[in-house]
């Protein structure tokens, strides 16, 4: 707050009016307030609040948070005595964001179960919370790593986003070895890496060639604690490497029997068409390497209730890394934008996701820009960041809104993204489960 005071004398006067009830020590830059350890309430004051993509904005609102939950949201509402007040003048307060496509396969996560909490927190901040993500869906990693992270956040040992994970990916025959073993794909494996102490991987743990194998692997994933199943429908480097339709169908049936969702990596036309025909729950990428998405394809996906995670920024990353000329990179990315445009226009379900962890760049700004280019407005993008993933992954869209009595997952953006375009990466403050997990130096 001291930085804010020196920049904004007007705001200080406004804060002064409520200081009689706020605790004298206002939140310090970078200071973490854990509500579980501080029975005092946190009060966000003078906030422009947009509780959900469908609701009206509330000007000059006060949000009170206690015991990890939102206690009240009121215009010029009262503040419980002794609250930690955080002045949000000039900021917009939104529900915490979801990144629905991430991975924990980078080397820094390999000792996630035992690494010091500060190091884990620093990694989670760098990748997620500094950009406003209070929930992430890991779409393919070593379950030992992601389950350890999920547990350490859930039990309060480290502060960070709530984590869900698909565990290790299920590949077609001859599909896993390249992804798991090749040194050039060490950072992209989406499953345990080969190490000196583990010279040979048992590929039967990763590849399904028959429906029986698919059923066995789905059971293995769910027994290991996966929250969903991830299928790699087709290899990008060899279109002939495919999960056969009966294998995909068996995996979907086995997952759905246990009320778990199936996330799918399409790669190419076969993967895309199979995802649509067989009814996966989430298609994890657009497919710029295929034809534009036809009305028939879109209707089939919609009919099955499939959601799309576009990952548009990824296409620039992939082609640039492969050495493609700039105009080829642009055209490829644009093909993905056009697919999203068609899907959005048709009213399809969209879950924001970047593939960070596979892609080292964590900043979501480019993804927001490309979603806008595809015709999505601020509230459409906000829906893909909040209520839509909450509906898909928790069964209740309200879990992605700011509501009295609900868990306090809140992302505060500098300025007004509703007016200034989707500048949603200017994050000022992030609260996850009632704990302040990130504050920009400005606050
Ligand atoms: Zn991925």
Tab-separated table of C-alpha atoms and ligand atoms in Angstrom:
chain	number	residue	atom	x	y	z
A	1	UNK	CA	0.000	0.000	0.000
A	2	UNK	CA	2.825	2.381	0.637
A	3	UNK	CA	3.691	2.410	-3.051
A	4	UNK	CA	0.065	3.086	-3.890
A	5	UNK	CA	-0.042	5.980	-1.405
A	6	UNK	CA	2.896	7.711	-2.993
A	7	UNK	CA	1.403	7.326	-6.469
A	8	UNK	CA	-2.178	8.174	-5.702
A	9	UNK	CA	-2.797	10.840	-3.051
A	10	UNK	CA	-6.496	10.910	-3.936
A	11	UNK	CA	-6.888	7.222	-3.103
A	12	UNK	CA	-5.314	7.785	0.300
A	13	UNK	CA	-8.019	10.272	1.186
A	14	UNK	CA	-10.690	7.758	0.250
A	15	UNK	CA	-8.974	5.017	2.227
A	16	UNK	CA	-8.662	7.440	5.143
A	17	UNK	CA	-12.428	7.557	5.381
A	18	UNK	CA	-12.573	3.866	6.253
A	19	UNK	CA	-9.369	3.601	8.281
A	20	UNK	CA	-11.343	3.617	11.487
A	21	UNK	CA	-12.335	0.028	10.751
A	22	UNK	CA	-9.347	-1.182	8.733
A	23	UNK	CA	-6.334	-2.599	10.541
A	24	UNK	CA	-3.566	-0.034	10.782
A	25	UNK	CA	-1.069	-2.185	8.936
A	26	UNK	CA	-2.311	-2.333	5.374
A	27	UNK	CA	-1.037	-5.037	3.079
A	28	UNK	CA	2.592	-4.549	2.176
A	29	UNK	CA	3.780	-5.181	-1.383
A	30	UNK	CA	4.524	-8.895	-1.900
A	31	UNK	CA	3.290	-9.654	1.609
A	32	UNK	CA	1.249	-12.817	1.792
A	33	UNK	CA	-1.800	-12.781	3.982
A	34	UNK	CA	-2.959	-16.261	4.844
A	35	UNK	CA	-6.480	-15.945	6.153
A	36	UNK	CA	-6.205	-19.322	7.864
A	37	UNK	CA	-3.403	-17.892	9.995
A	38	UNK	CA	-5.011	-14.461	10.281
A	39	UNK	CA	-8.543	-14.680	11.583
A	40	UNK	CA	-8.946	-11.047	10.504
A	41	UNK	CA	-11.048	-10.520	7.421
A	42	UNK	CA	-9.608	-9.218	4.148
A	43	UNK	CA	-11.627	-6.338	2.652
A	44	UNK	CA	-11.227	-5.286	-0.968
A	45	UNK	CA	-12.484	-1.720	-1.027
A	46	UNK	CA	-13.492	0.747	-3.765
A	47	UNK	CA	-13.567	-2.064	-6.311
A	48	UNK	CA	-15.343	-2.260	-9.639
A	49	UNK	CA	-16.637	-5.819	-9.337
A	50	UNK	CA	-17.844	-7.977	-12.214
A	51	UNK	CA	-18.982	-11.076	-10.286
A	52	UNK	CA	-19.513	-13.199	-13.417
A	53	UNK	CA	-19.498	-12.783	-17.208
A	54	UNK	CA	-23.307	-12.543	-17.172
A	55	UNK	CA	-23.710	-10.072	-14.319
A	56	UNK	CA	-23.689	-6.287	-14.187
A	57	UNK	CA	-20.657	-4.496	-12.806
A	58	UNK	CA	-20.924	-3.156	-9.243
A	59	UNK	CA	-19.130	0.158	-8.797
A	60	UNK	CA	-17.316	1.135	-5.591
A	61	UNK	CA	-17.993	-2.241	-4.015
A	62	UNK	CA	-16.583	-3.774	-0.872
A	63	UNK	CA	-15.823	-7.494	-0.829
A	64	UNK	CA	-15.203	-9.040	2.568
A	65	UNK	CA	-13.319	-12.348	2.752
A	66	UNK	CA	-13.003	-14.486	5.855
A	67	UNK	CA	-12.032	-18.122	6.474
A	68	UNK	CA	-11.360	-18.601	2.782
A	69	UNK	CA	-14.828	-17.534	1.693
A	70	UNK	CA	-16.552	-14.444	0.334
A	71	UNK	CA	-18.622	-13.135	3.236
A	72	UNK	CA	-20.237	-10.176	1.493
A	73	UNK	CA	-20.214	-8.085	-1.693
A	74	UNK	CA	-21.920	-4.746	-1.325
A	75	UNK	CA	-21.803	-1.326	-2.866
A	76	UNK	CA	-20.026	0.862	-0.320
A	77	UNK	CA	-20.498	-2.032	2.091
A	78	UNK	CA	-19.420	-2.015	5.714
A	79	UNK	CA	-16.059	-3.422	6.740
A	80	UNK	CA	-15.604	-5.652	9.797
A	81	UNK	CA	-13.374	-3.895	12.371
A	82	UNK	CA	-9.727	-4.886	12.121
A	83	UNK	CA	-9.949	-6.064	8.496
A	84	UNK	CA	-6.890	-6.062	6.271
A	85	UNK	CA	-8.049	-3.508	3.715
A	86	UNK	CA	-6.783	-3.544	0.147
A	87	UNK	CA	-7.657	-0.486	-1.888
A	88	UNK	CA	-8.815	-1.469	-5.379
A	89	UNK	CA	-9.527	2.019	-6.700
A	90	UNK	CA	-9.143	1.974	-10.478
A	91	UNK	CA	-9.054	-1.829	-10.592
A	92	UNK	CA	-11.536	-4.450	-11.752
A	93	UNK	CA	-12.274	-7.418	-9.517
A	94	UNK	CA	-13.095	-10.691	-11.279
A	95	UNK	CA	-13.455	-14.324	-10.271
A	96	UNK	CA	-10.164	-16.277	-10.215
A	97	UNK	CA	-9.053	-17.487	-13.646
A	98	UNK	CA	-8.645	-21.056	-14.890
A	99	UNK	CA	-5.860	-22.149	-17.213
A	100	UNK	CA	-7.328	-25.352	-18.621
A	101	UNK	CA	-4.206	-26.558	-20.444
A	102	UNK	CA	-0.930	-26.724	-18.488
A	103	UNK	CA	1.818	-29.284	-17.775
A	104	UNK	CA	4.180	-30.024	-14.889
A	105	UNK	CA	6.825	-31.733	-17.021
A	106	UNK	CA	9.628	-29.173	-16.795
A	107	UNK	CA	12.649	-30.349	-14.768
A	108	UNK	CA	11.881	-27.891	-11.925
A	109	UNK	CA	8.871	-30.007	-10.933
A	110	UNK	CA	10.624	-33.359	-10.719
A	111	UNK	CA	11.121	-33.084	-6.929
A	112	UNK	CA	7.788	-31.352	-6.351
A	113	UNK	CA	6.881	-33.733	-3.545
A	114	UNK	CA	9.877	-32.824	-1.392
A	115	UNK	CA	11.145	-29.445	-2.646
A	116	UNK	CA	11.023	-26.558	-0.140
A	117	UNK	CA	7.627	-24.843	-0.112
A	118	UNK	CA	9.167	-21.475	-1.071
A	119	UNK	CA	10.661	-22.919	-4.252
A	120	UNK	CA	7.417	-24.608	-5.246
A	121	UNK	CA	5.480	-21.405	-4.548
A	122	UNK	CA	7.926	-19.370	-6.616
A	123	UNK	CA	7.437	-21.771	-9.545
A	124	UNK	CA	3.650	-21.654	-9.262
A	125	UNK	CA	3.709	-17.862	-9.040
A	126	UNK	CA	5.924	-17.514	-12.114
A	127	UNK	CA	3.788	-19.864	-14.184
A	128	UNK	CA	0.284	-19.157	-12.940
A	129	UNK	CA	-0.698	-16.906	-10.075
A	130	UNK	CA	1.056	-13.771	-11.307
A	131	UNK	CA	-1.207	-14.001	-14.355
A	132	UNK	CA	-4.348	-14.443	-12.280
A	133	UNK	CA	-4.763	-18.229	-12.485
A	134	UNK	CA	-6.279	-19.691	-9.326
A	135	UNK	CA	-7.181	-23.019	-10.988
A	136	UNK	CA	-5.176	-25.057	-13.469
A	137	UNK	CA	-5.872	-28.292	-15.327
A	138	UNK	CA	-2.748	-30.321	-15.987
A	139	UNK	CA	-3.394	-32.141	-19.266
A	140	UNK	CA	-0.574	-34.655	-19.043
A	141	UNK	CA	2.275	-35.071	-16.562
A	142	UNK	CA	3.772	-37.669	-14.258
A	143	UNK	CA	0.960	-38.264	-11.756
A	144	UNK	CA	3.509	-38.485	-8.917
A	145	UNK	CA	4.541	-34.902	-9.630
A	146	UNK	CA	1.128	-33.388	-10.265
A	147	UNK	CA	-0.569	-35.268	-7.419
A	148	UNK	CA	2.138	-34.073	-5.010
A	149	UNK	CA	1.633	-30.471	-6.115
A	150	UNK	CA	-2.144	-30.843	-5.944
A	151	UNK	CA	-1.870	-32.170	-2.382
A	152	UNK	CA	0.607	-29.557	-1.146
A	153	UNK	CA	-1.622	-26.732	-2.367
A	154	UNK	CA	-4.821	-28.351	-1.094
A	155	UNK	CA	-3.471	-28.893	2.429
A	156	UNK	CA	-2.157	-25.320	2.622
A	157	UNK	CA	1.515	-26.282	2.765
A	158	UNK	CA	2.163	-24.120	-0.285
A	159	UNK	CA	0.029	-21.314	-1.679
A	160	UNK	CA	-0.886	-21.601	-5.325
A	161	UNK	CA	-3.644	-22.440	-7.767
A	162	UNK	CA	-5.987	-25.346	-7.195
A	163	UNK	CA	-4.667	-28.180	-9.363
A	164	UNK	CA	-6.467	-30.886	-11.317
A	165	UNK	CA	-4.574	-33.428	-13.383
A	166	UNK	CA	-5.062	-36.000	-16.129
A	167	UNK	CA	-1.873	-37.808	-15.059
A	168	UNK	CA	0.056	-39.668	-17.730
A	169	UNK	CA	-1.202	-39.482	-21.313
A	170	UNK	CA	-2.547	-42.596	-23.082
A	171	UNK	CA	-0.904	-42.931	-26.524
A	172	UNK	CA	-1.459	-45.067	-29.622
A	173	UNK	CA	0.855	-48.026	-30.324
A	174	UNK	CA	4.295	-46.630	-31.268
A	175	UNK	CA	3.186	-43.216	-30.046
A	176	UNK	CA	4.650	-43.043	-26.562
A	177	UNK	CA	8.296	-43.864	-27.105
A	178	UNK	CA	9.112	-40.758	-29.085
A	179	UNK	CA	7.376	-38.511	-26.608
A	180	UNK	CA	8.744	-40.233	-23.520
A	181	UNK	CA	12.260	-41.173	-24.541
A	182	UNK	CA	13.614	-38.820	-27.137
A	183	UNK	CA	15.864	-36.305	-25.473
A	184	UNK	CA	14.606	-33.505	-27.693
A	185	UNK	CA	11.165	-34.056	-26.201
A	186	UNK	CA	12.242	-34.224	-22.596
A	187	UNK	CA	10.366	-31.041	-21.862
A	188	UNK	CA	7.273	-32.057	-23.782
A	189	UNK	CA	6.719	-35.621	-22.679
A	190	UNK	CA	3.571	-35.208	-20.647
A	191	UNK	CA	4.595	-38.317	-18.716
A	192	UNK	CA	7.550	-39.597	-16.685
A	193	UNK	CA	10.894	-38.837	-18.257
A	194	UNK	CA	13.531	-41.437	-18.844
A	195	UNK	CA	16.194	-41.106	-16.188
A	196	UNK	CA	19.481	-42.914	-15.501
A	197	UNK	CA	17.736	-44.952	-12.812
A	198	UNK	CA	14.864	-45.791	-15.137
A	199	UNK	CA	16.614	-46.764	-18.375
A	200	UNK	CA	13.713	-48.617	-19.952
A	201	UNK	CA	10.132	-47.509	-19.845
A	202	UNK	CA	7.413	-50.120	-19.882
A	203	UNK	CA	5.479	-48.813	-22.864
A	204	UNK	CA	2.481	-50.983	-21.992
A	205	UNK	CA	1.826	-48.428	-19.240
A	206	UNK	CA	1.396	-45.682	-21.857
A	207	UNK	CA	0.111	-47.239	-25.089
A	208	UNK	CA	-3.272	-48.767	-25.877
A	209	UNK	CA	-3.709	-50.942	-28.957
A	210	UNK	CA	-6.884	-52.780	-27.983
A	211	UNK	CA	-10.079	-51.808	-26.135
A	212	UNK	CA	-9.022	-54.071	-23.253
A	213	UNK	CA	-5.704	-52.240	-22.931
A	214	UNK	CA	-7.549	-48.924	-23.022
A	215	UNK	CA	-9.846	-50.019	-20.205
A	216	UNK	CA	-6.880	-51.211	-18.168
A	217	UNK	CA	-4.986	-47.943	-18.642
A	218	UNK	CA	-8.039	-45.835	-17.771
A	219	UNK	CA	-8.463	-47.844	-14.557
A	220	UNK	CA	-4.746	-47.417	-13.831
A	221	UNK	CA	-4.940	-43.641	-14.296
A	222	UNK	CA	-8.026	-43.270	-12.119
A	223	UNK	CA	-6.580	-45.538	-9.407
A	224	UNK	CA	-3.439	-43.376	-9.426
A	225	UNK	CA	-5.512	-40.286	-8.708
A	226	UNK	CA	-6.069	-38.701	-12.131
A	227	UNK	CA	-9.013	-36.306	-12.258
A	228	UNK	CA	-9.579	-36.994	-15.966
A	229	UNK	CA	-8.218	-39.092	-18.846
A	230	UNK	CA	-6.007	-37.673	-21.589
A	231	UNK	CA	-5.943	-39.425	-24.956
A	232	UNK	CA	-3.397	-38.720	-27.653
A	233	UNK	CA	-5.570	-39.541	-30.665
A	234	UNK	CA	-2.966	-39.230	-33.423
A	235	UNK	CA	0.761	-38.525	-33.656
A	236	UNK	CA	1.708	-35.186	-35.192
A	237	UNK	CA	4.959	-36.594	-36.605
A	238	UNK	CA	3.364	-39.658	-38.228
A	239	UNK	CA	-0.342	-39.522	-39.157
A	240	UNK	CA	-0.394	-43.344	-39.367
A	241	UNK	CA	0.084	-43.589	-35.600
A	242	UNK	CA	-3.512	-43.441	-34.373
A	243	UNK	CA	-5.665	-44.683	-31.526
A	244	UNK	CA	-8.190	-46.960	-33.297
A	245	UNK	CA	-11.849	-45.916	-32.940
A	246	UNK	CA	-12.808	-48.949	-30.766
A	247	UNK	CA	-9.899	-48.081	-28.423
A	248	UNK	CA	-11.030	-44.466	-28.125
A	249	UNK	CA	-14.622	-45.570	-27.571
A	250	UNK	CA	-13.558	-48.051	-24.875
A	251	UNK	CA	-11.493	-45.401	-23.073
A	252	UNK	CA	-14.369	-42.903	-23.165
A	253	UNK	CA	-16.849	-45.505	-21.888
A	254	UNK	CA	-14.511	-46.572	-19.064
A	255	UNK	CA	-13.889	-42.956	-17.989
A	256	UNK	CA	-17.533	-41.937	-18.203
A	257	UNK	CA	-18.549	-44.977	-16.166
A	258	UNK	CA	-16.471	-43.464	-13.350
A	259	UNK	CA	-17.889	-39.979	-14.056
A	260	UNK	CA	-14.543	-38.692	-15.326
A	261	UNK	CA	-14.007	-36.535	-18.398
A	262	UNK	CA	-11.909	-37.408	-21.445
A	263	UNK	CA	-9.533	-34.757	-22.797
A	264	UNK	CA	-8.110	-35.343	-26.255
A	265	UNK	CA	-5.143	-34.177	-28.285
A	266	UNK	CA	-6.233	-34.287	-31.948
A	267	UNK	CA	-3.013	-33.479	-33.916
A	268	UNK	CA	-4.522	-34.004	-37.340
A	269	UNK	CA	-7.669	-34.801	-39.356
A	270	UNK	CA	-8.113	-38.329	-38.046
A	271	UNK	CA	-7.765	-37.143	-34.443
A	272	UNK	CA	-10.171	-34.278	-35.020
A	273	UNK	CA	-12.807	-36.393	-36.800
A	274	UNK	CA	-12.541	-39.156	-34.196
A	275	UNK	CA	-12.918	-36.666	-31.349
A	276	UNK	CA	-16.096	-35.349	-32.981
A	277	UNK	CA	-17.523	-38.741	-33.938
A	278	UNK	CA	-16.812	-40.495	-30.637
A	279	UNK	CA	-17.622	-37.637	-28.278
A	280	UNK	CA	-14.598	-36.593	-26.234
A	281	UNK	CA	-15.368	-34.032	-23.526
A	282	UNK	CA	-12.586	-31.554	-24.278
A	283	UNK	CA	-10.623	-31.045	-27.474
A	284	UNK	CA	-7.319	-29.659	-26.219
A	285	UNK	CA	-6.257	-27.663	-29.291
A	286	UNK	CA	-7.484	-26.079	-32.474
A	287	UNK	CA	-6.065	-27.857	-35.544
A	288	UNK	CA	-4.510	-25.350	-37.980
A	289	UNK	CA	-2.859	-28.226	-39.859
A	290	UNK	CA	-6.307	-29.435	-41.021
A	291	UNK	CA	-8.983	-27.931	-43.250
A	292	UNK	CA	-11.135	-25.122	-41.805
A	293	UNK	CA	-13.740	-26.557	-39.429
A	294	UNK	CA	-16.935	-27.373	-41.340
A	295	UNK	CA	-20.436	-26.689	-40.075
A	296	UNK	CA	-20.983	-30.457	-39.893
A	297	UNK	CA	-17.910	-30.948	-37.714
A	298	UNK	CA	-18.842	-28.047	-35.447
A	299	UNK	CA	-22.415	-29.296	-35.043
A	300	UNK	CA	-21.163	-32.797	-34.239
A	301	UNK	CA	-18.792	-31.453	-31.557
A	302	UNK	CA	-21.525	-29.243	-30.113
A	303	UNK	CA	-24.047	-32.096	-30.139
A	304	UNK	CA	-21.662	-34.158	-27.997
A	305	UNK	CA	-21.119	-31.274	-25.572
A	306	UNK	CA	-17.424	-31.033	-26.429
A	307	UNK	CA	-15.495	-27.987	-25.192
A	308	UNK	CA	-12.475	-26.541	-27.015
A	309	UNK	CA	-9.240	-25.240	-25.521
A	310	UNK	CA	-7.878	-23.191	-28.451
A	311	UNK	CA	-4.130	-22.809	-27.540
A	312	UNK	CA	-3.607	-20.261	-30.329
A	313	UNK	CA	-0.340	-18.835	-29.002
A	314	UNK	CA	1.128	-22.329	-29.182
A	315	UNK	CA	1.032	-22.320	-32.987
A	316	UNK	CA	3.477	-19.438	-33.253
A	317	UNK	CA	5.742	-21.109	-30.695
A	318	UNK	CA	5.729	-24.460	-32.523
A	319	UNK	CA	6.359	-23.154	-36.037
A	320	UNK	CA	8.936	-20.581	-34.979
A	321	UNK	CA	10.806	-23.292	-33.110
A	322	UNK	CA	10.664	-25.465	-36.243
A	323	UNK	CA	12.281	-22.635	-38.224
A	324	UNK	CA	9.275	-21.745	-40.408
A	325	UNK	CA	9.351	-18.375	-42.201
A	326	UNK	CA	7.355	-15.568	-40.582
A	327	UNK	CA	4.575	-15.601	-43.178
A	328	UNK	CA	4.077	-19.342	-42.726
A	329	UNK	CA	3.933	-18.896	-38.958
A	330	UNK	CA	1.346	-16.133	-39.321
A	331	UNK	CA	-0.808	-18.144	-41.734
A	332	UNK	CA	-0.727	-21.195	-39.470
A	333	UNK	CA	-1.726	-19.215	-36.417
A	334	UNK	CA	-4.441	-17.460	-38.416
A	335	UNK	CA	-5.908	-20.841	-39.425
A	336	UNK	CA	-6.330	-21.611	-35.708
A	337	UNK	CA	-7.903	-18.195	-35.140
A	338	UNK	CA	-10.419	-18.870	-37.939
A	339	UNK	CA	-11.345	-22.253	-36.434
A	340	UNK	CA	-11.973	-20.600	-33.083
A	341	UNK	CA	-13.957	-17.840	-34.827
A	342	UNK	CA	-16.259	-20.435	-36.434
A	343	UNK	CA	-16.610	-22.345	-33.149
A	344	UNK	CA	-17.342	-19.212	-31.127
A	345	UNK	CA	-19.832	-17.928	-33.705
A	346	UNK	CA	-21.651	-21.264	-33.475
A	347	UNK	CA	-21.891	-20.850	-29.709
A	348	UNK	CA	-19.416	-23.630	-28.851
A	349	UNK	CA	-17.988	-24.054	-25.347
A	350	UNK	CA	-14.504	-22.546	-24.900
A	351	UNK	CA	-12.049	-23.168	-22.055
A	352	UNK	CA	-9.077	-20.811	-21.878
A	353	UNK	CA	-5.725	-22.619	-22.009
A	354	UNK	CA	-2.179	-21.970	-23.140
A	355	UNK	CA	-0.132	-25.216	-22.869
A	356	UNK	CA	2.319	-23.525	-20.504
A	357	UNK	CA	4.778	-26.075	-19.168
A	358	UNK	CA	5.089	-27.533	-22.649
A	359	UNK	CA	5.676	-23.984	-23.874
A	360	UNK	CA	8.107	-22.176	-21.569
A	361	UNK	CA	6.512	-18.730	-22.073
A	362	UNK	CA	3.901	-18.265	-19.375
A	363	UNK	CA	2.419	-14.864	-20.289
A	364	UNK	CA	-1.148	-15.307	-21.608
A	365	UNK	CA	-1.309	-11.852	-23.273
A	366	UNK	CA	-0.889	-13.208	-26.809
A	367	UNK	CA	-3.617	-15.807	-26.253
A	368	UNK	CA	-6.026	-13.057	-25.138
A	369	UNK	CA	-5.177	-10.982	-28.210
A	370	UNK	CA	-5.758	-13.900	-30.562
A	371	UNK	CA	-9.070	-14.779	-28.902
A	372	UNK	CA	-10.158	-11.194	-29.468
A	373	UNK	CA	-9.056	-11.518	-33.076
A	374	UNK	CA	-11.329	-14.561	-33.328
A	375	UNK	CA	-14.262	-12.329	-32.389
A	376	UNK	CA	-14.446	-12.942	-28.642
A	377	UNK	CA	-15.290	-9.917	-26.515
A	378	UNK	CA	-14.168	-9.274	-22.954
A	379	UNK	CA	-17.092	-11.167	-21.427
A	380	UNK	CA	-16.644	-14.105	-23.814
A	381	UNK	CA	-12.998	-14.430	-22.804
A	382	UNK	CA	-13.927	-13.985	-19.144
A	383	UNK	CA	-16.443	-16.843	-19.510
A	384	UNK	CA	-13.678	-19.097	-20.914
A	385	UNK	CA	-11.527	-18.151	-17.900
A	386	UNK	CA	-14.124	-18.587	-15.161
A	387	UNK	CA	-17.691	-19.916	-15.367
A	388	UNK	CA	-17.228	-22.224	-18.360
A	389	UNK	CA	-14.296	-24.245	-16.920
A	390	UNK	CA	-16.102	-24.247	-13.551
A	391	UNK	CA	-19.187	-25.712	-15.237
A	392	UNK	CA	-17.133	-28.250	-17.144
A	393	UNK	CA	-14.766	-29.330	-14.401
A	394	UNK	CA	-16.809	-28.875	-11.214
A	395	UNK	CA	-20.324	-29.296	-12.601
A	396	UNK	CA	-21.363	-25.840	-11.392
A	397	UNK	CA	-20.727	-22.605	-13.300
A	398	UNK	CA	-21.333	-20.628	-10.084
A	399	UNK	CA	-18.003	-21.966	-8.782
A	400	UNK	CA	-16.435	-19.657	-11.375
A	401	UNK	CA	-18.240	-16.548	-10.108
A	402	UNK	CA	-17.730	-14.278	-7.104
A	403	UNK	CA	-20.613	-15.146	-4.803
A	404	UNK	CA	-21.334	-14.756	-1.110
A	405	UNK	CA	-20.624	-18.038	0.662
A	406	UNK	CA	-18.370	-19.353	-2.123
A	407	UNK	CA	-14.644	-19.988	-1.949
A	408	UNK	CA	-12.727	-16.711	-2.356
A	409	UNK	CA	-10.867	-17.134	-5.670
A	410	UNK	CA	-10.376	-13.639	-7.009
A	411	UNK	CA	-8.296	-11.957	-9.701
A	412	UNK	CA	-7.896	-8.175	-9.630
A	413	UNK	CA	-6.959	-6.475	-12.909
A	414	UNK	CA	-5.500	-2.991	-13.223
A	415	UNK	CA	-7.858	-0.701	-15.109
A	416	UNK	CA	-11.111	-1.739	-16.696
A	417	UNK	CA	-10.704	-4.577	-19.212
A	418	UNK	CA	-14.355	-4.162	-20.168
A	419	UNK	CA	-13.498	-0.742	-21.564
A	420	UNK	CA	-9.869	-1.098	-22.542
A	421	UNK	CA	-10.046	-4.383	-24.422
A	422	UNK	CA	-8.985	-7.718	-23.035
A	423	UNK	CA	-5.938	-6.475	-21.155
A	424	UNK	CA	-6.440	-9.284	-18.710
A	425	UNK	CA	-2.774	-9.912	-18.032
A	426	UNK	CA	-2.309	-6.659	-16.076
A	427	UNK	CA	-2.829	-8.474	-12.794
A	428	UNK	CA	-2.696	-6.449	-9.571
A	429	UNK	CA	-3.761	-8.974	-6.949
A	430	UNK	CA	-4.716	-12.639	-6.757
A	431	UNK	CA	-6.555	-14.388	-3.949
A	432	UNK	CA	-6.837	-18.189	-4.015
A	433	UNK	CA	-8.959	-19.942	-1.407
A	434	UNK	CA	-8.990	-16.753	0.672
A	435	UNK	CA	-5.200	-16.361	0.675
A	436	UNK	CA	-3.412	-13.537	-1.093
A	437	UNK	CA	-1.134	-15.496	-3.416
A	438	UNK	CA	0.113	-12.615	-5.555
A	439	UNK	CA	0.312	-8.855	-5.327
A	440	UNK	CA	2.010	-6.775	-7.969
A	441	UNK	CA	4.640	-4.374	-6.658
A	442	UNK	CA	2.234	-1.563	-7.461
A	443	UNK	CA	-0.281	-2.578	-4.768
B	1	LIG	ZN1	-0.294	-29.791	-23.817
